[in-house]
C-alpha cells in the first residue's frame, strides 16, 4: 500500500469527519472507496468520449452503406 499526503479543503474535511462519525468507517477506508468510485466514473467518461469520437469517424460511411442497402431491390 502507498502512503499519500494530501491537502483537503477545510469544508470538505469537516463534512467528511461528520459523515465518518456516523457511518463508523476509518477515514483511510472512506477515502480509498471515494477514489475508487471516482476512478470508475472517470473511466466511463473517457470511454464515452472515445466511443463518441470513433462513432463520428464512421458516421458518414455508415450512412452511405445504409443508403446502398436501401437501393437494393429485395423483390427478386
PDB file of C-alpha atoms in Angstrom:
ATOM      1  CA  UNK A   1       0.000   0.000   0.000  1.00  0.00           C
ATOM      2  CA  UNK A   2       1.263   3.509  -0.825  1.00  0.00           C
ATOM      3  CA  UNK A   3       1.312   6.433   1.574  1.00  0.00           C
ATOM      4  CA  UNK A   4      -0.048   9.710   0.200  1.00  0.00           C
ATOM      5  CA  UNK A   5      -0.016  13.111   1.798  1.00  0.00           C
ATOM      6  CA  UNK A   6      -2.729  15.464   0.595  1.00  0.00           C
ATOM      7  CA  UNK A   7      -4.306  18.770   1.413  1.00  0.00           C
ATOM      8  CA  UNK A   8      -8.080  18.836   1.784  1.00  0.00           C
ATOM      9  CA  UNK A   9     -10.232  21.949   1.904  1.00  0.00           C
ATOM     10  CA  UNK A  10     -11.399  22.635   5.448  1.00  0.00           C
ATOM     11  CA  UNK A  11     -15.065  22.438   4.464  1.00  0.00           C
ATOM     12  CA  UNK A  12     -14.611  19.051   2.761  1.00  0.00           C
ATOM     13  CA  UNK A  13     -12.612  17.727   5.704  1.00  0.00           C
ATOM     14  CA  UNK A  14     -15.256  18.869   8.195  1.00  0.00           C
ATOM     15  CA  UNK A  15     -18.079  17.344   6.192  1.00  0.00           C
ATOM     16  CA  UNK A  16     -16.116  14.107   5.833  1.00  0.00           C
ATOM     17  CA  UNK A  17     -15.459  13.925   9.571  1.00  0.00           C
ATOM     18  CA  UNK A  18     -19.178  14.373  10.317  1.00  0.00           C
ATOM     19  CA  UNK A  19     -20.066  11.573   7.918  1.00  0.00           C
ATOM     20  CA  UNK A  20     -17.348   9.294   9.277  1.00  0.00           C
ATOM     21  CA  UNK A  21     -18.591   9.737  12.828  1.00  0.00           C
ATOM     22  CA  UNK A  22     -21.994   8.436  11.740  1.00  0.00           C
ATOM     23  CA  UNK A  23     -21.017   5.569   9.459  1.00  0.00           C
ATOM     24  CA  UNK A  24     -18.163   4.248  11.612  1.00  0.00           C
ATOM     25  CA  UNK A  25     -15.648   3.663   8.803  1.00  0.00           C
ATOM     26  CA  UNK A  26     -11.966   4.558   9.119  1.00  0.00           C
ATOM     27  CA  UNK A  27     -11.014   7.729   7.267  1.00  0.00           C
ATOM     28  CA  UNK A  28      -8.447   5.862   5.188  1.00  0.00           C
ATOM     29  CA  UNK A  29     -11.026   3.289   4.011  1.00  0.00           C
ATOM     30  CA  UNK A  30     -13.529   6.041   3.214  1.00  0.00           C
ATOM     31  CA  UNK A  31     -11.014   7.974   1.096  1.00  0.00           C
ATOM     32  CA  UNK A  32      -9.913   4.800  -0.695  1.00  0.00           C
ATOM     33  CA  UNK A  33     -13.524   3.955  -1.565  1.00  0.00           C
ATOM     34  CA  UNK A  34     -14.158   7.526  -2.723  1.00  0.00           C
ATOM     35  CA  UNK A  35     -11.130   7.467  -5.019  1.00  0.00           C
ATOM     36  CA  UNK A  36     -12.082   4.030  -6.351  1.00  0.00           C
ATOM     37  CA  UNK A  37     -15.589   5.292  -7.156  1.00  0.00           C
ATOM     38  CA  UNK A  38     -14.253   8.459  -8.808  1.00  0.00           C
ATOM     39  CA  UNK A  39     -11.826   6.391 -10.903  1.00  0.00           C
ATOM     40  CA  UNK A  40     -14.755   4.314 -12.200  1.00  0.00           C
ATOM     41  CA  UNK A  41     -16.663   7.486 -13.100  1.00  0.00           C
ATOM     42  CA  UNK A  42     -13.638   8.891 -14.918  1.00  0.00           C
ATOM     43  CA  UNK A  43     -13.057   5.632 -16.830  1.00  0.00           C
ATOM     44  CA  UNK A  44     -16.681   5.711 -18.019  1.00  0.00           C
ATOM     45  CA  UNK A  45     -16.344   9.314 -19.143  1.00  0.00           C
ATOM     46  CA  UNK A  46     -13.127   8.519 -21.014  1.00  0.00           C
ATOM     47  CA  UNK A  47     -14.797   5.551 -22.711  1.00  0.00           C
ATOM     48  CA  UNK A  48     -17.818   7.663 -23.616  1.00  0.00           C
ATOM     49  CA  UNK A  49     -15.598  10.301 -25.243  1.00  0.00           C
ATOM     50  CA  UNK A  50     -13.701   7.628 -27.165  1.00  0.00           C
ATOM     51  CA  UNK A  51     -16.903   5.993 -28.390  1.00  0.00           C
ATOM     52  CA  UNK A  52     -18.339   9.332 -29.496  1.00  0.00           C
ATOM     53  CA  UNK A  53     -15.145  10.196 -31.360  1.00  0.00           C
ATOM     54  CA  UNK A  54     -14.969   6.796 -33.066  1.00  0.00           C
ATOM     55  CA  UNK A  55     -18.664   6.897 -33.887  1.00  0.00           C
ATOM     56  CA  UNK A  56     -18.300  10.262 -35.569  1.00  0.00           C
ATOM     57  CA  UNK A  57     -15.402   8.883 -37.632  1.00  0.00           C
ATOM     58  CA  UNK A  58     -17.554   6.125 -39.154  1.00  0.00           C
ATOM     59  CA  UNK A  59     -20.853   8.009 -39.239  1.00  0.00           C
ATOM     60  CA  UNK A  60     -20.551   9.161 -42.851  1.00  0.00           C
ATOM     61  CA  UNK A  61     -19.517   5.711 -44.094  1.00  0.00           C
ATOM     62  CA  UNK A  62     -22.332   4.065 -42.145  1.00  0.00           C
ATOM     63  CA  UNK A  63     -24.903   6.391 -43.689  1.00  0.00           C
ATOM     64  CA  UNK A  64     -23.567   5.648 -47.183  1.00  0.00           C
ATOM     65  CA  UNK A  65     -23.780   1.910 -46.566  1.00  0.00           C
ATOM     66  CA  UNK A  66     -27.353   2.253 -45.320  1.00  0.00           C
ATOM     67  CA  UNK A  67     -28.276   4.197 -48.449  1.00  0.00           C
ATOM     68  CA  UNK A  68     -26.726   1.458 -50.591  1.00  0.00           C
ATOM     69  CA  UNK A  69     -28.791  -1.180 -48.789  1.00  0.00           C
ATOM     70  CA  UNK A  70     -31.953   0.883 -49.325  1.00  0.00           C
ATOM     71  CA  UNK A  71     -31.289   0.855 -53.081  1.00  0.00           C
ATOM     72  CA  UNK A  72     -31.153  -2.940 -53.214  1.00  0.00           C
ATOM     73  CA  UNK A  73     -34.302  -4.420 -54.638  1.00  0.00           C
ATOM     74  CA  UNK A  74     -35.269  -7.376 -52.482  1.00  0.00           C
ATOM     75  CA  UNK A  75     -38.311  -8.256 -54.604  1.00  0.00           C
ATOM     76  CA  UNK A  76     -36.281 -10.528 -56.950  1.00  0.00           C
TER      77      UNK A  76
END
